[in-house]
Coordinates of C-alpha atoms and ligand atoms in Angstrom, one line a residue:
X391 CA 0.0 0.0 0.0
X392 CA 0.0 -0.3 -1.6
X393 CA -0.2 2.7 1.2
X394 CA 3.3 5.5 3.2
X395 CA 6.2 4.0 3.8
X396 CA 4.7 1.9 1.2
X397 CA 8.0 0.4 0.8
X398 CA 9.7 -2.1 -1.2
X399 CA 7.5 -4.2 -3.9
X400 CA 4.6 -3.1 -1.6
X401 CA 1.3 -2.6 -2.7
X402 CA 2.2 -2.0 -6.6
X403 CA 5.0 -2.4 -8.4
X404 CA 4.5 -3.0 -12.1
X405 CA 5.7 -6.9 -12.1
X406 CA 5.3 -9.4 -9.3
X407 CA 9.0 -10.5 -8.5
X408 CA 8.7 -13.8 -8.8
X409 CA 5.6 -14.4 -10.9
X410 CA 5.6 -11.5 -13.8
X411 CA 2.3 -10.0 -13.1
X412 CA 1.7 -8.2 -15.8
X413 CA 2.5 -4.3 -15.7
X414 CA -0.6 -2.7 -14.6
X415 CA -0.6 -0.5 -17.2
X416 CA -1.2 -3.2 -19.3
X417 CA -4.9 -2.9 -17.9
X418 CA -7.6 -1.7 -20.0
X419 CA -7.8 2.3 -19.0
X420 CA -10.7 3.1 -18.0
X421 CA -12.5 -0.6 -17.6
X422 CA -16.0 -0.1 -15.2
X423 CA -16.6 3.2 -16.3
X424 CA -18.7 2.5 -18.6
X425 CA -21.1 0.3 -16.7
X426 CA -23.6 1.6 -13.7
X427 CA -21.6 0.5 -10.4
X428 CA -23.4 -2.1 -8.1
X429 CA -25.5 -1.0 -4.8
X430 CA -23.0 -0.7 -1.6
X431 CA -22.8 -4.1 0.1
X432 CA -24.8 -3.7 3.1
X433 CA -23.2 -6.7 5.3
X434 CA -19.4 -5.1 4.7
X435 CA -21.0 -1.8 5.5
X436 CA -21.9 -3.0 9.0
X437 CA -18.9 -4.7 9.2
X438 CA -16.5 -1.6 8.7
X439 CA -19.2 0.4 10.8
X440 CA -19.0 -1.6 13.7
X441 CA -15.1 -1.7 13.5
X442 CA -14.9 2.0 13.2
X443 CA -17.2 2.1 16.7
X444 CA -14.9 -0.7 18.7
X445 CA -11.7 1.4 17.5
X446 CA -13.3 4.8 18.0
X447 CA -15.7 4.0 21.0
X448 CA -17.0 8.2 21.9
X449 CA -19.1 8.7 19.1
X450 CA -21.5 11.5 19.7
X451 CA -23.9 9.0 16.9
X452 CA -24.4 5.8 18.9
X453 CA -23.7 2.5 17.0
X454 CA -27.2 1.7 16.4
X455 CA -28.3 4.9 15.0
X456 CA -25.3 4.8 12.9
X457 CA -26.3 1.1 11.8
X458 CA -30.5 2.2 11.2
X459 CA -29.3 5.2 9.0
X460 CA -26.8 3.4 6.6
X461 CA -29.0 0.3 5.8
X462 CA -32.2 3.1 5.2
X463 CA -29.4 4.8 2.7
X464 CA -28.9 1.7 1.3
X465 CA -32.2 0.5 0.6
X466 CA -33.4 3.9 -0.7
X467 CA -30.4 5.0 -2.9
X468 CA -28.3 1.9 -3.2
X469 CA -25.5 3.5 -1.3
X470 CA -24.8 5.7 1.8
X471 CA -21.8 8.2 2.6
X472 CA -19.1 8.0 4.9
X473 CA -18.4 10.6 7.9
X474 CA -15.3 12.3 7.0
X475 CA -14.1 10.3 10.2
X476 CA -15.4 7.2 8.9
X477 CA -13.4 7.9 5.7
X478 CA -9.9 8.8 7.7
X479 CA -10.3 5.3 9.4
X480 CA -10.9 3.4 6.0
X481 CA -8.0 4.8 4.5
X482 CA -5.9 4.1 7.6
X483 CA -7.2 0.9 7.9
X484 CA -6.7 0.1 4.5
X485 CA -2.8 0.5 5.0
X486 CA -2.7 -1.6 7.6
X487 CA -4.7 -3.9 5.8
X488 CA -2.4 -3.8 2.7
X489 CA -0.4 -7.3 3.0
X490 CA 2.6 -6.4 0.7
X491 CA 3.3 -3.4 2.1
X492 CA 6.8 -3.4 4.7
X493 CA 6.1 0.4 5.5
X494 CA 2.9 0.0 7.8
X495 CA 3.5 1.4 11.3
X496 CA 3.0 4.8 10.6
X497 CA -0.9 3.9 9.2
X498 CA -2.0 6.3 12.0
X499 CA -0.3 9.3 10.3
X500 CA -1.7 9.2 6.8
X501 CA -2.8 12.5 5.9
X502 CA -6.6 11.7 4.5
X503 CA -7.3 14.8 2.1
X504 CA -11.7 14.6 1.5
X505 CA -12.5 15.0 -2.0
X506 CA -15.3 13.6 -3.1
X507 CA -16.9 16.8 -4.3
X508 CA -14.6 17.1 -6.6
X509 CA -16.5 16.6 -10.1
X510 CA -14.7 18.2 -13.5
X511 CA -10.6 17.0 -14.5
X512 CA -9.8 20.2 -13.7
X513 CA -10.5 20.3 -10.2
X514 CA -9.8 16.6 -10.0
X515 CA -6.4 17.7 -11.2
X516 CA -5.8 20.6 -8.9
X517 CA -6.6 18.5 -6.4
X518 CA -3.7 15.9 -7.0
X519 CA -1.2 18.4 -7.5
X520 CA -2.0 19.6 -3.7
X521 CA -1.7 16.1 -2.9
X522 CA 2.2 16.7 -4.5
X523 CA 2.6 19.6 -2.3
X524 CA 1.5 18.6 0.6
X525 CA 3.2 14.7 -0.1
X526 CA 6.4 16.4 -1.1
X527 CA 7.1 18.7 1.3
X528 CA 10.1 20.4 0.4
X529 CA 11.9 16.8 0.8
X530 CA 10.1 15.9 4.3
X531 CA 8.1 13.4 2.4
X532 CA 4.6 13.2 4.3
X533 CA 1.9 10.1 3.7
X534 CA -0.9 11.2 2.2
X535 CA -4.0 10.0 0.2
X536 CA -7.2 12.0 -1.9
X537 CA -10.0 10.0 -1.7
X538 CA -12.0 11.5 -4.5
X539 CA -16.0 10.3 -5.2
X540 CA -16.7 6.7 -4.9
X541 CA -18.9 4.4 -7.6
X542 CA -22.5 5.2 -6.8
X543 CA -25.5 3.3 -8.4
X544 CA -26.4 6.9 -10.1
X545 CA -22.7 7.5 -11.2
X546 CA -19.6 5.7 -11.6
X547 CA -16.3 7.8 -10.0
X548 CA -13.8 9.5 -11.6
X549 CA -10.5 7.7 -12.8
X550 CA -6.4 8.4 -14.0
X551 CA -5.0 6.2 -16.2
X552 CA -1.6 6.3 -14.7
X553 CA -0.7 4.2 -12.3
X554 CA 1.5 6.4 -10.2
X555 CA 1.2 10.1 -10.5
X556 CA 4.6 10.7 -11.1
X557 CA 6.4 8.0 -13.8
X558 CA 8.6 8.4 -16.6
X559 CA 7.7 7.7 -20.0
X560 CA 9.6 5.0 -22.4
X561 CA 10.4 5.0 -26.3
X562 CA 11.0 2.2 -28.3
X563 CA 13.9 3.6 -30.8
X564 CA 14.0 2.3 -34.5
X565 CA 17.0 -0.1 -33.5
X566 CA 15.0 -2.3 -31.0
X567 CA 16.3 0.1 -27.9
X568 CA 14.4 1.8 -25.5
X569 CA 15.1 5.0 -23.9
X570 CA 13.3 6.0 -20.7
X571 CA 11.2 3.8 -18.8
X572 CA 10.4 0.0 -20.6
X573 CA 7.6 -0.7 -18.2
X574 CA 5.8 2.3 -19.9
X575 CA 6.4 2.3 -23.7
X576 CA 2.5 1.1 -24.2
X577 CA 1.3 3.9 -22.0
X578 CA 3.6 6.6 -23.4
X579 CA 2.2 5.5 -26.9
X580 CA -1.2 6.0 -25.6
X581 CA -0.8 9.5 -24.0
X582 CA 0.9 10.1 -27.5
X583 CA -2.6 9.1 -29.2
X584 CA -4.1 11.3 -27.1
X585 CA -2.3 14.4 -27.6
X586 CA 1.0 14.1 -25.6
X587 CA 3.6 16.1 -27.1
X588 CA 6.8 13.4 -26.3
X589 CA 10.1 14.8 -25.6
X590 CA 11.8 11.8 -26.0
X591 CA 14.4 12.0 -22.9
X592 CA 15.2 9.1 -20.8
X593 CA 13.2 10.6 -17.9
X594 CA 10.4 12.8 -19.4
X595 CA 7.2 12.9 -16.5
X596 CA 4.2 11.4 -18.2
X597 CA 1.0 13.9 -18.2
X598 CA -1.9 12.6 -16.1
X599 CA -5.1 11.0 -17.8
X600 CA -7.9 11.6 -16.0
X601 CA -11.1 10.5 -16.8
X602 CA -14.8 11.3 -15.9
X603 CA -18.2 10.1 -16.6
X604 CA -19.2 13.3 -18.0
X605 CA -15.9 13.9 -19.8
X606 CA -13.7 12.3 -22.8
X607 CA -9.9 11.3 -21.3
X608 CA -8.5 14.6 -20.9
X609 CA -4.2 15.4 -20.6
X610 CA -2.4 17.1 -18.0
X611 CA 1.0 18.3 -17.1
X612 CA 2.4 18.3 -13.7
X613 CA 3.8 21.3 -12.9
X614 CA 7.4 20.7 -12.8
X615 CA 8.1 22.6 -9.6
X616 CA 5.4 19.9 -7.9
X617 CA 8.1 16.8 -8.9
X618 CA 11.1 16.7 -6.7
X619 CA 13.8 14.5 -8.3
X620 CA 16.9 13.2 -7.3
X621 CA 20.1 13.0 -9.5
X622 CA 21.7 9.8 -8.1
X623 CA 25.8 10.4 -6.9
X624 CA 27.8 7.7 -5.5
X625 CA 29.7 9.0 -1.8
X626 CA 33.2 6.6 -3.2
X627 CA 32.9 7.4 -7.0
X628 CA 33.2 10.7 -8.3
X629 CA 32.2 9.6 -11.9
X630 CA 29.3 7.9 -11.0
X631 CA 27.1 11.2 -11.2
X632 CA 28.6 10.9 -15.5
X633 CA 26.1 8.0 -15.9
X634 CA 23.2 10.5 -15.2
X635 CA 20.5 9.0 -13.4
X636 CA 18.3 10.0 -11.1
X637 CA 14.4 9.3 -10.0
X638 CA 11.5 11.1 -8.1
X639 CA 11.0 11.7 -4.5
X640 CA 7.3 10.3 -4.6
X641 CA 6.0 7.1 -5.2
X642 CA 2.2 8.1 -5.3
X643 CA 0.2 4.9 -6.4
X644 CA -3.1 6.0 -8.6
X645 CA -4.4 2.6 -9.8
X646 CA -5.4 0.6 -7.0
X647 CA -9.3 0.6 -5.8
X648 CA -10.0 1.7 -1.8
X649 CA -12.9 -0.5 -0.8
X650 CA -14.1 0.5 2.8
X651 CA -17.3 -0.7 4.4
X652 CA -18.9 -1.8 0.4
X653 CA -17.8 0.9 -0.8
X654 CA -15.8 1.4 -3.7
X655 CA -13.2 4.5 -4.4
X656 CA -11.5 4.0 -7.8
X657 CA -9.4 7.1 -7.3
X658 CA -7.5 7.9 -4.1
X659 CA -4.1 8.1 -5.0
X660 CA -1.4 7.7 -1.8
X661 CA 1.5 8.1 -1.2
X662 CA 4.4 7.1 1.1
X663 CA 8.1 7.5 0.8
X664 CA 10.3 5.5 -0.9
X665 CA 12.3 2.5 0.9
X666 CA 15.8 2.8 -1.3
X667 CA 15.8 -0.9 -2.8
X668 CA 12.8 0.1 -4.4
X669 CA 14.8 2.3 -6.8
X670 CA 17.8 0.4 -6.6
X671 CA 17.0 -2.8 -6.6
X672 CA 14.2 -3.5 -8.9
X673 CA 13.5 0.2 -11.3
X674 CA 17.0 0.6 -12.6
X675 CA 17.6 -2.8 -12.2
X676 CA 15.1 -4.9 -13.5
X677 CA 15.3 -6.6 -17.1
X678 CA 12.1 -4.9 -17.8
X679 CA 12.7 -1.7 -16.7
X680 CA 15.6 0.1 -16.6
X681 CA 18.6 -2.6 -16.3
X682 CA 21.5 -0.9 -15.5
X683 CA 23.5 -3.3 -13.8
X684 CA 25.9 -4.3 -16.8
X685 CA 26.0 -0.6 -17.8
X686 CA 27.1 -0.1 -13.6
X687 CA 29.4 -3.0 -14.1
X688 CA 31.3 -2.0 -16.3
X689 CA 31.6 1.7 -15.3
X690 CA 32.5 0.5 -11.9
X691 CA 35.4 -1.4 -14.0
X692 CA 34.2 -5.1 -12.9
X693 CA 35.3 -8.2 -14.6
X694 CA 32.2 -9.7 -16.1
X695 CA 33.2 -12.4 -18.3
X696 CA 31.8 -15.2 -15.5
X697 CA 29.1 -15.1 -13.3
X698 CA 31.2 -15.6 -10.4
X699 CA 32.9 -13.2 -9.8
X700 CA 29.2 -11.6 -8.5
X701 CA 29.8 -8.1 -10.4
X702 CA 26.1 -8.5 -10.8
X703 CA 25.6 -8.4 -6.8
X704 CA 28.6 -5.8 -6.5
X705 CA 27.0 -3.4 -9.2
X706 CA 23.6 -3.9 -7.0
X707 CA 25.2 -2.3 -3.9
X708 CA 26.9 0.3 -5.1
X709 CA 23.6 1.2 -6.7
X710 CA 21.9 0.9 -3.7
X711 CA 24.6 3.1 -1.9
X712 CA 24.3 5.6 -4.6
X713 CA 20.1 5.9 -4.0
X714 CA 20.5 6.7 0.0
X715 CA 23.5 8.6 -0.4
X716 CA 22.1 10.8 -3.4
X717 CA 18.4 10.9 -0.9
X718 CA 20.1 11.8 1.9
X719 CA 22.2 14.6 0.5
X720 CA 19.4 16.2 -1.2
X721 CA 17.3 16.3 2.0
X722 CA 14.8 13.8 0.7
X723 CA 13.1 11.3 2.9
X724 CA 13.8 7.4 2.1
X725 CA 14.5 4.3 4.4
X726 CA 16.5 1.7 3.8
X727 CA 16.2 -2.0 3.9
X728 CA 17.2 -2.8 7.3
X729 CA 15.8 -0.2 9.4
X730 CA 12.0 -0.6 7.5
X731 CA 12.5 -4.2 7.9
X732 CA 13.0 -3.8 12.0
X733 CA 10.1 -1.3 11.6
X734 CA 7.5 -3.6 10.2
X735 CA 8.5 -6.3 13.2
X736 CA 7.7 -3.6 15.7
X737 CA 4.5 -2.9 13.8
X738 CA 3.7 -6.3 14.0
X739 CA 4.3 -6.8 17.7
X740 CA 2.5 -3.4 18.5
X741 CA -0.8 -4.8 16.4
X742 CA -0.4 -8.1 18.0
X743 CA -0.6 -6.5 21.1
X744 CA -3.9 -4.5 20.2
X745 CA -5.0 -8.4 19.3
X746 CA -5.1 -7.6 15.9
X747 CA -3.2 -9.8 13.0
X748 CA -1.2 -8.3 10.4
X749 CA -1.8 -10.1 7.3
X750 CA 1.1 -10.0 5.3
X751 CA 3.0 -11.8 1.6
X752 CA 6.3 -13.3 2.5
X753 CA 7.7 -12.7 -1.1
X754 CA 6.5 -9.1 -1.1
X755 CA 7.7 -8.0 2.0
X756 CA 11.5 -9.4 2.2
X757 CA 13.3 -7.0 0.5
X758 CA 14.5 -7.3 -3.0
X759 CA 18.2 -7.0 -1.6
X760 CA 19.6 -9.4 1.0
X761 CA 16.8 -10.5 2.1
X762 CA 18.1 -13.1 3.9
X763 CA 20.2 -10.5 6.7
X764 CA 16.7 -8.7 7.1
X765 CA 14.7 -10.3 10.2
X766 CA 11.5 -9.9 7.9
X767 CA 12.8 -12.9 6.4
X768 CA 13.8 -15.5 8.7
X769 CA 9.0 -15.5 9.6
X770 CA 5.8 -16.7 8.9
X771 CA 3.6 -14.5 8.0
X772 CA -0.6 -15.1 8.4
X773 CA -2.3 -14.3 4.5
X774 CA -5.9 -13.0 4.5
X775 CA -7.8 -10.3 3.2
X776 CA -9.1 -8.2 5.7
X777 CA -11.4 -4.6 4.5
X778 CA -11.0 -2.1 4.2
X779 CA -8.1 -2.6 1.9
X780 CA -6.8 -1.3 -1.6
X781 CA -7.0 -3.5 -4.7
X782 CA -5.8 -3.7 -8.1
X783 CA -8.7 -5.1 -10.3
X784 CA -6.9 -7.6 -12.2
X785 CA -6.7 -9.5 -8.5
X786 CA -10.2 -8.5 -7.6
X787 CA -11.1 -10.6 -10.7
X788 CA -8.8 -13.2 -9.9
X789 CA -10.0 -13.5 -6.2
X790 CA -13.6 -13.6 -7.6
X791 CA -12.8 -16.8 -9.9
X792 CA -11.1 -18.4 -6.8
X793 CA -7.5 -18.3 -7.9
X794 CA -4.3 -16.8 -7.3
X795 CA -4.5 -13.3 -7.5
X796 CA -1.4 -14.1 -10.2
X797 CA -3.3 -16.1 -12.8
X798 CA -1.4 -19.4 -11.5
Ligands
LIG1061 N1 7.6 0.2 -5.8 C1 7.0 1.3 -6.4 C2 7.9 2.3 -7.1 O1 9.1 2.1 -7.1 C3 6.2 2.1 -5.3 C4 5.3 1.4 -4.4 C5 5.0 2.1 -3.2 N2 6.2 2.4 -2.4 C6 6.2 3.2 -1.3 N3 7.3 3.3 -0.8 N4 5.1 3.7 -0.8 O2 7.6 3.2 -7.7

């Protein structure tokens, strides 16, 4: 989580590690829009009701009053509304809900920004580049998330295509090469269809898609002073800054669904900051995405004729290094492996001792990087889906057929 320390493969990444989920922006853009959105599910609205009451006991609307209203909402208009306190708590709760996520204990802290008035891409858009303000921070990165309207029987909710806020866009070149981002060639061709003037760097910001009932798809730029970005510099190696990376501050996932008490919210983007492996470890590094460890390799002057002499793992560190070193120097907020990892086993003991279980995927929590000198790994974790929770919809389809949410 998904959700803010939403560390390490947590809630999205494009491609399971071990299993190659597809890239979520190979998801049809837009899918459910089209269609009239389902009545709220009364039974999970009690559900998430009554939890709310247990965790919040001094509510100045008693349990059962609470309880009479939302099934009378239901009945009459298919759905009800959430208390802006109700909303807070579903947010929170669906961090701490979200299984892959390492970065959980500070679920308390999310910011929850209400804005589910807002109606036209315009506003919608305003509205997530406050979310970059206020997420950014000058550096001082802050978890937030903008819940915007949810899927009501009289009108489905608003969408974005992307699936962060803040991604860079990829060209296939006429040689079979790629420059920029590989995990997003077919969405920077779409953008492109759409209007998307393409500068054709290796780390161009894609524009957001957003998408209403009442609207067509419409394009728009983030501001460049809202996207804080880090050019990456290695403490040991001088030339390192010649290879000329870098990456942004803000992970903000924008494609996964909040479901709290039946109700679903297809847009409320969050936001936590990043845990360094993240960057290091799997977006430079990946096959399918940027896959810079040869080009590292051999910078770093490694001998790479066999695989055992590990210049693989070597150019890996160094990377990693180069990501917390460049972070910290700039000011910007990130974790790394081992402290998040001791963080999550504190978060599990503290929700242990509320007698609550923490639900959480082995494979996605133990980071991508020695994950073996982590404690996260050396566990057994307890799987199940507790709500409210954040979703992406090709598992919600999977879970519905009774499979693995991977298609295996
Ligand atoms: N792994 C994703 C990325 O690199 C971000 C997932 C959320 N991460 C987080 N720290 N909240 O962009």
């Amino acid at each position: 989580m998904n959700s803010e320390t939403l560390p390490a493969r947590t809630t999205t990444d494009s491609t399971h590690p071990a299993t190659g989920e597809p890239a979520a922006e190979e998801r049809r853009p837009g899918a459910g829009a089209d269609h009239a959105p389902a009545a709220a599910d009364q039974g999970e609205a009690e559900e998430f009701v009554r939890l709310f009451h247990t965790e919040h006991p001094d509510q100045p609307v008693p349990l059962a009053r609470r309880l009479h209203h939302i099934r009378a909402q239901i009945d009459q208009q298919g759905t009800y509304s959430h208390t802006e306190e109700e909303l807070a708590f579903g947010a929170r709760v669906a961090w701490r809900n979200s299984s892959r996520c390492i970065g959980r204990l500070y679920w308390k802290s999310l910011r929850v920004l209400d804005r589910r008035e807002a109606t036209t891409p315009e506003q919608i858009h305003q509205h997530l580049c406050e979310h970059l303000r206020q997420a950014t921070n000058g550096g001082r990165i802050r978890p937030v998330i903008s819940v915007f309207a949810p899927d009501t029987p009289a009108q489905p909710a608003p969408r974005v295509w992307n699936d962060q806020l803040i991604r860079y866009a990829g060209y296939r070149q006429e040689g079979g090469g790629i420059v920029g981002d590989p995990a997003y060639v077919g969405f920077t061709d779409t953008v492109r269809r759409l209007g998307w003037q393409a500068p054709e760097g290796a780390w161009d910001v894609l524009p957001i898609v957003i998408e209403t009932h009442q609207d067509k798809p419409e394009l728009f730029d983030i501001p460049r002073d809202l996207v804080l970005e880090v050019d990456l510099t290695h403490p040991e190696h001088p030339h390192f800054a010649e290879l000329g990376l870098r990456w942004h501050a803000v992970p903000a996932i924008s494609n996964m669904r909040l479901r709290i008490g039946g109700i679903d919210y297809p847009l409320a983007p969050f936001n936590g900051w990043y845990m360094g492996t993240e960057i290091g470890a799997r977006n430079l590094v990946d096959a399918n995405r940027y896959n810079l460890l040869p080009t590292i390799a051999e910078h770093l002057g490694y001998d790479t004729s066999s695989e055992t002499t590990l210049w693989r793992d070597r150019a890996l560190v160094e990377l990693n290094i180069a990501v917390l070193h460049s972070f910290h120097t700039a000011g910007i907020k990130i974790s790394d492996h081992h402290t998040e990892s001791r963080h999550f086993l504190t978060h599990l003991e503290r929700e242990e001792g509320q007698g609550r279980t923490v639900p959480a995927d082995w494979s996605w929590i133990v980071p991508p990087l020695s994950g073996g000198i982590t404690p996260v790994f050396h566990r057994y974790y307890e799987q199940a889906d507790q709500r409210p929770n954040f979703y992406l919809d090709n598992d919600a389809k999977n879970r519905g057929k009774g499979g693995c949410p991977y298609g295996h």
